[in-house]
Tab-separated table of C-alpha atoms in Angstrom:
chain	number	residue	atom	x	y	z
A	125	MET	CA	0.114	0.014	0.022
A	126	SER	CA	1.094	3.432	-0.952
A	127	LYS	CA	2.470	5.649	2.012
A	128	ASN	CA	1.569	9.739	1.207
A	129	TYR	CA	1.912	12.344	3.341
A	130	PHE	CA	0.753	16.128	3.049
A	131	LEU	CA	2.518	18.275	5.812
A	132	TYR	CA	1.016	21.803	5.985
A	133	GLY	CA	1.256	24.862	8.278
A	134	SER	CA	3.419	27.937	9.132
A	135	GLU	CA	6.061	26.142	11.301
A	136	LYS	CA	8.740	24.884	8.831
A	137	TYR	CA	10.607	23.627	12.029
A	138	LEU	CA	7.754	21.044	12.766
A	139	ILE	CA	7.428	19.966	9.190
A	140	ASN	CA	10.926	19.079	8.702
A	141	GLU	CA	11.210	17.548	12.087
A	142	LYS	CA	8.478	15.327	10.831
A	143	ILE	CA	9.906	14.412	7.706
A	144	ASP	CA	13.239	13.169	9.492
A	145	GLN	CA	10.879	11.221	12.060
A	146	LEU	CA	8.964	9.502	8.800
A	147	ILE	CA	12.290	8.903	6.973
A	148	LEU	CA	13.716	7.164	9.932
A	149	CYS	CA	10.255	5.146	10.719
A	150	LEU	CA	10.228	4.158	7.095
A	151	GLU	CA	13.761	3.027	7.037
A	152	ASN	CA	13.200	1.156	10.116
A	153	GLU	CA	10.309	-0.566	8.758
A	154	ALA	CA	12.141	-1.419	5.480
A	155	GLY	CA	15.203	-2.560	7.312
A	156	GLU	CA	17.641	-0.746	4.924
A	157	LYS	CA	18.172	2.921	3.593
A	158	ALA	CA	15.796	4.189	1.296
A	159	GLU	CA	16.449	6.155	-1.855
A	160	LEU	CA	15.862	9.845	-0.726
A	161	ILE	CA	14.919	12.101	-3.577
A	162	MET	CA	14.226	15.995	-3.211
A	163	LEU	CA	12.276	17.898	-5.979
A	164	ASP	CA	12.294	21.796	-6.164
A	165	GLY	CA	8.513	22.597	-5.668
A	166	PHE	CA	8.969	25.672	-8.121
A	167	GLU	CA	11.140	24.255	-10.657
A	168	THR	CA	9.588	20.643	-11.169
A	169	ASN	CA	7.408	20.130	-14.254
A	170	ALA	CA	5.050	17.275	-15.333
A	171	SER	CA	7.654	14.875	-17.071
A	172	LEU	CA	10.213	15.003	-14.148
A	173	LEU	CA	7.385	14.312	-11.535
A	174	GLU	CA	6.168	11.275	-13.690
A	175	HIS	CA	9.773	10.136	-14.014
A	176	HIS	CA	10.557	10.353	-10.431
A	177	LEU	CA	6.701	8.735	-9.453
A	178	THR	CA	6.974	5.964	-11.719
A	179	TYR	CA	10.849	4.366	-12.017
A	180	ASN	CA	11.878	1.646	-9.741
A	181	SER	CA	15.001	2.345	-7.518
A	182	LEU	CA	18.190	0.398	-8.428
A	183	PHE	CA	19.822	1.078	-5.029
A	184	SER	CA	16.941	0.075	-2.354
A	185	LEU	CA	14.039	-1.645	-2.387
A	186	SER	CA	12.191	1.476	-0.884
A	187	LYS	CA	12.103	5.183	-2.316
A	188	ILE	CA	11.014	8.714	-0.441
A	189	LEU	CA	10.177	11.463	-2.696
A	190	ILE	CA	9.812	14.982	-0.867
A	191	ILE	CA	8.419	17.829	-2.711
A	192	LYS	CA	8.373	21.399	-0.574
A	193	GLU	CA	6.391	24.387	-1.384
A	194	PRO	CA	5.175	23.100	-5.011
A	195	LEU	CA	3.072	25.880	-6.673
A	196	TRP	CA	0.299	23.840	-7.033
A	197	PHE	CA	-1.696	24.698	-3.844
A	198	LYS	CA	-0.858	28.492	-4.174
A	199	ILE	CA	-2.166	28.832	-7.607
A	200	ALA	CA	-6.307	27.505	-7.032
A	201	GLY	CA	-8.218	26.282	-9.651
A	202	ARG	CA	-5.260	26.091	-12.536
A	203	LYS	CA	-6.351	23.260	-15.010
A	204	THR	CA	-4.552	24.660	-18.051
A	205	GLY	CA	-0.902	23.879	-19.471
A	206	GLN	CA	1.810	22.872	-17.323
A	207	PHE	CA	-0.486	22.481	-14.234
A	208	LYS	CA	-3.001	20.432	-15.914
A	209	GLU	CA	-0.267	17.909	-17.127
A	210	ILE	CA	1.254	17.781	-13.496
A	211	LEU	CA	-2.636	16.950	-11.780
A	212	GLU	CA	-2.751	14.148	-14.479
A	213	VAL	CA	0.381	12.771	-13.316
A	214	LEU	CA	-0.597	12.803	-9.855
A	215	GLN	CA	-3.971	11.416	-10.232
A	216	ALA	CA	-2.300	8.537	-12.266
A	217	TYR	CA	-0.074	8.093	-9.252
A	218	PHE	CA	-2.651	7.959	-6.564
A	219	ALA	CA	-4.850	5.483	-8.722
A	220	GLU	CA	-1.784	2.982	-8.396
A	221	ASP	CA	-0.449	1.128	-5.480
A	222	ASN	CA	2.993	1.758	-5.104
A	223	PRO	CA	3.901	-0.326	-2.113
A	224	ASN	CA	7.678	0.800	-1.943
A	225	GLN	CA	7.019	4.315	-2.322
A	226	THR	CA	6.416	7.170	-0.154
A	227	LEU	CA	5.647	10.711	-1.442
A	228	ILE	CA	5.718	13.792	1.042
A	229	VAL	CA	4.911	17.046	-0.091
A	230	THR	CA	4.402	20.445	2.133
A	231	ASN	CA	2.565	23.640	2.236
A	232	ASN	CA	3.604	26.411	4.678
A	233	GLU	CA	0.372	28.878	4.115
A	234	LEU	CA	-2.669	26.643	4.730
A	235	THR	CA	-4.460	25.859	8.040
A	236	SER	CA	-7.346	23.441	8.693
A	237	GLU	CA	-9.785	26.196	8.118
A	238	ASP	CA	-8.715	26.875	4.913
A	239	ILE	CA	-8.978	23.102	3.830
A	240	LYS	CA	-12.481	23.065	5.540
A	241	ALA	CA	-13.606	26.074	3.652
A	242	LYS	CA	-13.430	27.242	0.171
A	243	SER	CA	-9.845	26.585	-0.594
A	244	LEU	CA	-10.510	23.012	-0.705
A	245	ALA	CA	-13.129	23.300	-3.497
A	246	LYS	CA	-11.133	25.896	-5.504
A	247	ASN	CA	-8.049	23.602	-5.658
A	248	ASP	CA	-8.008	20.601	-7.401
A	249	PHE	CA	-4.466	19.635	-6.146
A	250	LEU	CA	-5.427	20.495	-2.406
A	251	GLN	CA	-8.649	17.907	-3.084
A	252	LEU	CA	-6.471	15.327	-4.444
A	253	PHE	CA	-3.791	15.193	-1.522
A	254	VAL	CA	-6.639	15.556	1.278
A	255	ASN	CA	-8.564	12.664	-0.196
A	256	ASN	CA	-5.268	10.447	-0.925
A	257	ALA	CA	-2.623	11.093	1.341
A	258	GLN	CA	-2.505	11.600	5.389
A	259	ALA	CA	-2.729	15.353	5.921
A	260	ILE	CA	-1.093	16.644	9.172
A	261	GLU	CA	-1.252	20.308	10.222
A	262	PHE	CA	1.720	22.040	11.674
A	263	ASN	CA	0.019	25.345	13.068
A	264	PRO	CA	0.822	25.282	16.825
A	265	ASP	CA	-0.723	27.699	19.044
A	266	LYS	CA	1.091	29.755	22.100
A	267	GLY	CA	0.278	26.923	24.449
A	268	GLU	CA	1.886	24.305	22.180
A	269	ILE	CA	4.759	26.536	21.499
A	270	ARG	CA	5.478	27.506	25.361
A	271	LYS	CA	5.589	23.474	26.190
A	272	TRP	CA	8.076	23.238	23.245
A	273	LEU	CA	10.192	25.948	24.444
A	274	ILE	CA	10.449	24.935	28.095
A	275	GLU	CA	11.336	21.532	26.943
A	276	ASN	CA	13.988	22.978	24.478
A	277	LEU	CA	15.473	25.086	27.263
A	278	LYS	CA	15.628	21.966	29.612
A	279	THR	CA	17.424	20.126	26.836
A	280	LYS	CA	19.604	22.453	26.306
A	281	GLY	CA	20.498	23.044	29.834
A	282	LEU	CA	18.848	26.442	30.361
A	283	LYS	CA	16.406	28.204	32.201
A	284	ALA	CA	14.270	31.224	31.759
A	285	SER	CA	11.801	33.252	34.067
A	286	ASP	CA	7.997	33.361	33.036
A	287	GLU	CA	8.628	36.929	31.872
A	288	ALA	CA	11.533	35.880	29.338
A	289	ILE	CA	9.330	32.779	28.004
A	290	LYS	CA	6.298	35.328	27.475
A	291	LEU	CA	8.883	37.723	25.408
A	292	LEU	CA	10.237	34.757	23.398
A	293	LEU	CA	6.543	33.726	22.372
A	294	ASN	CA	5.173	37.361	21.738
A	295	SER	CA	8.298	37.820	19.353
A	296	GLY	CA	6.426	36.482	16.486
A	297	GLN	CA	9.493	34.516	15.595
A	298	ASP	CA	9.217	31.120	14.222
A	299	MET	CA	10.707	27.844	15.878
A	300	TYR	CA	13.832	27.777	14.110
A	301	TYR	CA	14.547	31.450	15.160
A	302	LEU	CA	13.988	30.539	18.811
A	303	ASP	CA	15.817	27.351	18.506
A	304	ASN	CA	19.036	28.968	16.980
A	305	LEU	CA	18.503	31.682	19.983
A	306	LEU	CA	18.843	29.166	22.628
A	307	LYS	CA	21.785	27.300	20.954
A	308	LYS	CA	23.526	30.759	20.826
A	309	TYR	CA	22.855	31.421	24.897
A	310	ALA	CA	24.119	27.843	25.402
A	311	LEU	CA	27.082	28.122	23.468
A	312	ALA	CA	27.873	31.381	25.329
A	313	GLN	CA	26.859	29.422	28.647
A	314	ILE	CA	24.365	32.164	29.254
A	315	ILE	CA	22.216	29.660	31.270
A	316	ASN	CA	19.676	31.830	33.037
A	317	ILE	CA	17.762	33.562	30.519
A	318	THR	CA	16.045	36.875	31.759
A	319	PRO	CA	14.050	39.812	30.273
A	320	GLN	CA	17.215	41.868	30.485
A	321	ILE	CA	19.452	39.372	28.860
A	322	LEU	CA	16.591	39.208	25.856
A	323	ALA	CA	15.830	42.932	25.947
A	324	ASP	CA	18.593	43.682	22.537
A	325	GLU	CA	17.505	40.855	20.848
A	326	ILE	CA	13.815	41.403	21.150
A	327	GLU	CA	14.167	45.075	20.202
A	328	VAL	CA	16.231	43.989	17.040
A	329	ILE	CA	13.390	41.535	16.292
A	330	TYR	CA	10.700	44.437	16.571
A	331	GLU	CA	12.661	46.659	14.529
A	332	ILE	CA	13.044	44.083	11.734
A	333	LYS	CA	9.254	43.133	11.801
A	334	ILE	CA	8.082	47.172	12.108
A	335	PHE	CA	10.074	47.990	9.099
A	336	LYS	CA	7.746	46.796	6.470
A	337	LEU	CA	5.294	49.329	8.152
A	338	THR	CA	7.539	52.253	8.537
A	339	ASP	CA	8.785	51.810	5.026
A	340	ALA	CA	5.292	51.651	3.544
A	341	LEU	CA	4.354	54.886	5.629
A	342	LEU	CA	7.841	56.689	4.205
A	343	ASN	CA	6.641	55.672	0.609
A	344	ARG	CA	2.813	56.807	1.293
A	345	ASN	CA	2.040	53.248	0.431
A	346	ARG	CA	-1.580	53.003	2.078
A	347	LYS	CA	-2.409	49.580	1.481
A	348	ALA	CA	0.964	48.044	2.128
A	349	ALA	CA	0.980	49.885	5.480
A	350	LEU	CA	-2.251	48.638	6.576
A	351	ALA	CA	-1.404	45.216	5.604
A	352	ALA	CA	2.063	45.340	7.588
A	353	PHE	CA	-0.027	46.904	10.573
A	354	TYR	CA	-2.544	44.092	10.621
A	355	LYS	CA	0.265	41.462	10.441
A	356	LEU	CA	2.235	42.983	13.269
A	357	ILE	CA	-0.889	42.829	15.548
A	358	ASP	CA	-1.481	39.143	14.430
A	359	GLN	CA	2.217	38.386	15.502
A	360	GLY	CA	1.637	39.778	18.845
A	361	LEU	CA	2.769	43.211	19.004
A	362	THR	CA	0.973	45.617	21.011
A	363	TYR	CA	0.156	49.480	19.816
A	364	THR	CA	2.256	50.291	22.586
A	365	ASP	CA	5.374	48.627	20.805
A	366	ILE	CA	4.234	50.161	17.191
A	367	ILE	CA	3.658	53.947	17.778
A	368	PRO	CA	7.017	54.737	19.635
A	369	MET	CA	8.989	53.018	16.615
A	370	ILE	CA	6.872	55.197	14.220
A	371	ASN	CA	7.935	58.121	15.873
A	372	PHE	CA	11.511	57.065	15.778
A	373	GLN	CA	11.493	56.574	12.068
A	374	PHE	CA	9.967	59.740	11.343
A	375	THR	CA	12.121	61.259	13.663
A	376	ALA	CA	15.242	60.050	12.044
A	377	LEU	CA	14.034	61.065	8.910
A	378	ALA	CA	13.896	64.744	10.273
A	379	GLN	CA	17.411	64.382	11.469
A	380	VAL	CA	18.529	63.087	8.439
A	381	LYS	CA	16.942	65.621	6.539
A	382	ALA	CA	18.237	68.513	8.576
A	383	GLY	CA	21.595	67.234	8.213
A	384	GLU	CA	21.279	66.929	4.344
A	385	GLU	CA	20.366	70.653	4.100
A	386	ASN	CA	23.277	71.542	6.335
A	387	HIS	CA	25.464	69.970	3.754
A	388	GLN	CA	26.585	66.940	6.139
A	389	ASP	CA	27.282	63.597	4.543
A	390	ALA	CA	26.513	60.397	6.018
A	391	THR	CA	29.429	59.886	8.366
A	392	ILE	CA	28.891	63.234	10.338
A	393	ILE	CA	24.993	62.802	10.252
A	394	ALA	CA	25.679	59.463	11.984
A	395	LYS	CA	28.196	60.999	14.349
A	396	GLU	CA	25.962	63.799	15.177
A	397	THR	CA	22.626	61.904	15.587
A	398	LYS	CA	24.084	58.150	16.849
A	399	LEU	CA	21.857	56.902	14.081
A	400	ASN	CA	22.671	53.515	12.438
A	401	PRO	CA	24.422	54.023	9.132
A	402	TYR	CA	21.514	51.543	7.443
A	403	VAL	CA	18.820	53.939	8.957
A	404	ILE	CA	20.419	57.112	7.488
A	405	LYS	CA	20.923	55.213	4.202
A	406	ASN	CA	17.333	54.117	4.412
A	407	MET	CA	16.162	57.768	5.271
A	408	GLN	CA	18.426	59.531	2.444
A	409	LYS	CA	16.179	57.920	-0.111
A	410	ASN	CA	13.100	59.614	1.444
A	411	THR	CA	13.810	62.701	2.503
A	412	ARG	CA	12.605	64.268	-0.310
A	413	ASN	CA	9.076	62.630	0.137
A	414	PHE	CA	8.101	65.041	2.967
A	415	SER	CA	8.552	68.560	3.371
A	416	TRP	CA	8.904	70.257	6.891
A	417	GLU	CA	5.321	71.253	6.792
A	418	GLU	CA	4.074	67.594	6.228
A	419	LEU	CA	6.633	66.232	8.975
A	420	TRP	CA	5.442	68.715	11.746
A	421	GLU	CA	1.757	67.583	10.626
A	422	ILE	CA	2.678	63.855	11.121
A	423	PHE	CA	4.192	64.755	14.523
A	424	LYS	CA	1.345	66.273	15.577
A	425	LEU	CA	-0.709	63.386	14.416
A	426	LEU	CA	1.635	61.155	16.127
A	427	LEU	CA	0.985	63.086	19.392
A	428	GLU	CA	-2.773	63.085	18.930
A	429	LEU	CA	-2.938	59.521	18.555
A	430	ASP	CA	-0.796	58.848	21.599
A	431	LEU	CA	-2.985	60.886	23.751
A	432	GLN	CA	-6.183	59.370	22.196
A	433	MET	CA	-4.798	55.884	23.077
A	434	LYS	CA	-4.206	56.991	26.762
A	435	THR	CA	-7.357	58.949	27.368
A	436	THR	CA	-10.174	57.557	25.288
A	437	SER	CA	-12.051	54.434	24.797
A	438	LEU	CA	-11.912	54.511	21.091
A	439	ASN	CA	-10.868	51.517	19.351
A	440	LYS	CA	-7.093	51.453	19.383
A	441	GLY	CA	-6.771	49.377	16.033
A	442	VAL	CA	-9.246	52.025	14.583
A	443	LEU	CA	-7.326	55.012	15.529
A	444	VAL	CA	-4.240	53.640	14.240
A	445	GLU	CA	-5.607	52.839	10.756
A	446	ILE	CA	-6.878	56.570	10.691
A	447	PHE	CA	-3.242	57.576	11.615
A	448	ILE	CA	-1.986	55.277	8.674
A	449	MET	CA	-4.476	57.055	6.249
A	450	GLN	CA	-3.512	60.299	7.206
A	451	VAL	CA	0.022	59.845	6.590
A	452	CYS	CA	-0.416	58.347	3.401
A	453	LYS	CA	-3.136	60.548	1.834
């Protein structure tokens, strides 16, 4: 009987861990090493796929074919050309019994809700794999990630306060990032992880994550700015995290603009303002996008936003949305 797996969800760490487990389990069952084939999910065409799905291994009794992130699930309803040919190849494969072959396909975007809802009806590939493969979801909630973090800390001989664990959970980073961060602390023999130790790391994480929002604001791209804002909230950042960083970016823009008007180069601006050279370089691309009158208006809007956040019961998300639209008008 064929063994087929469809592994989906946002956590690549768990998906890859499951793939390793499946390979080990399948090889133990077979009593030998399997022929392992990895295909590029973006480049694999119908003929190449058909070849690997149909030929018998010359080196081993069993074969494991892994395809990560194929385009089939991303482009719903494609029934023509290359996608139609690939669909026909897969349909023929699933119609046959392939006892010595295992097919593992992954997707990092779908959720169980997607599969239950319209996505399943619209995508023939998705229907095919849900009906013919063992579908396993890897979209852990914060409770599951917390348990994993605690176990990971223990395995690496580390300790962390509840507040530090909360900071890690709310960082919005994936499990690969968190695992590598803990490895870094273990190698540095930083055994007891505290919020103070994490402070610089978390600040860098937030700055990287909020860059898309501030960059969209600097380019007055309303659609991109709103999308970035919603994503930041989904990832666990609070309004008190976001607003100061927006203020920092526009303050940096004003400082660089003033430096340029005083005929200062980037080196002098960095010395005078203590800004990171990367920040200065980015701001230099945007100084002409805003007049001083517009900048003062934005600082006025930021002040009003901060006051409204602290003194009114108005929906904070709506207040930020209004601010974004005012900046991008």
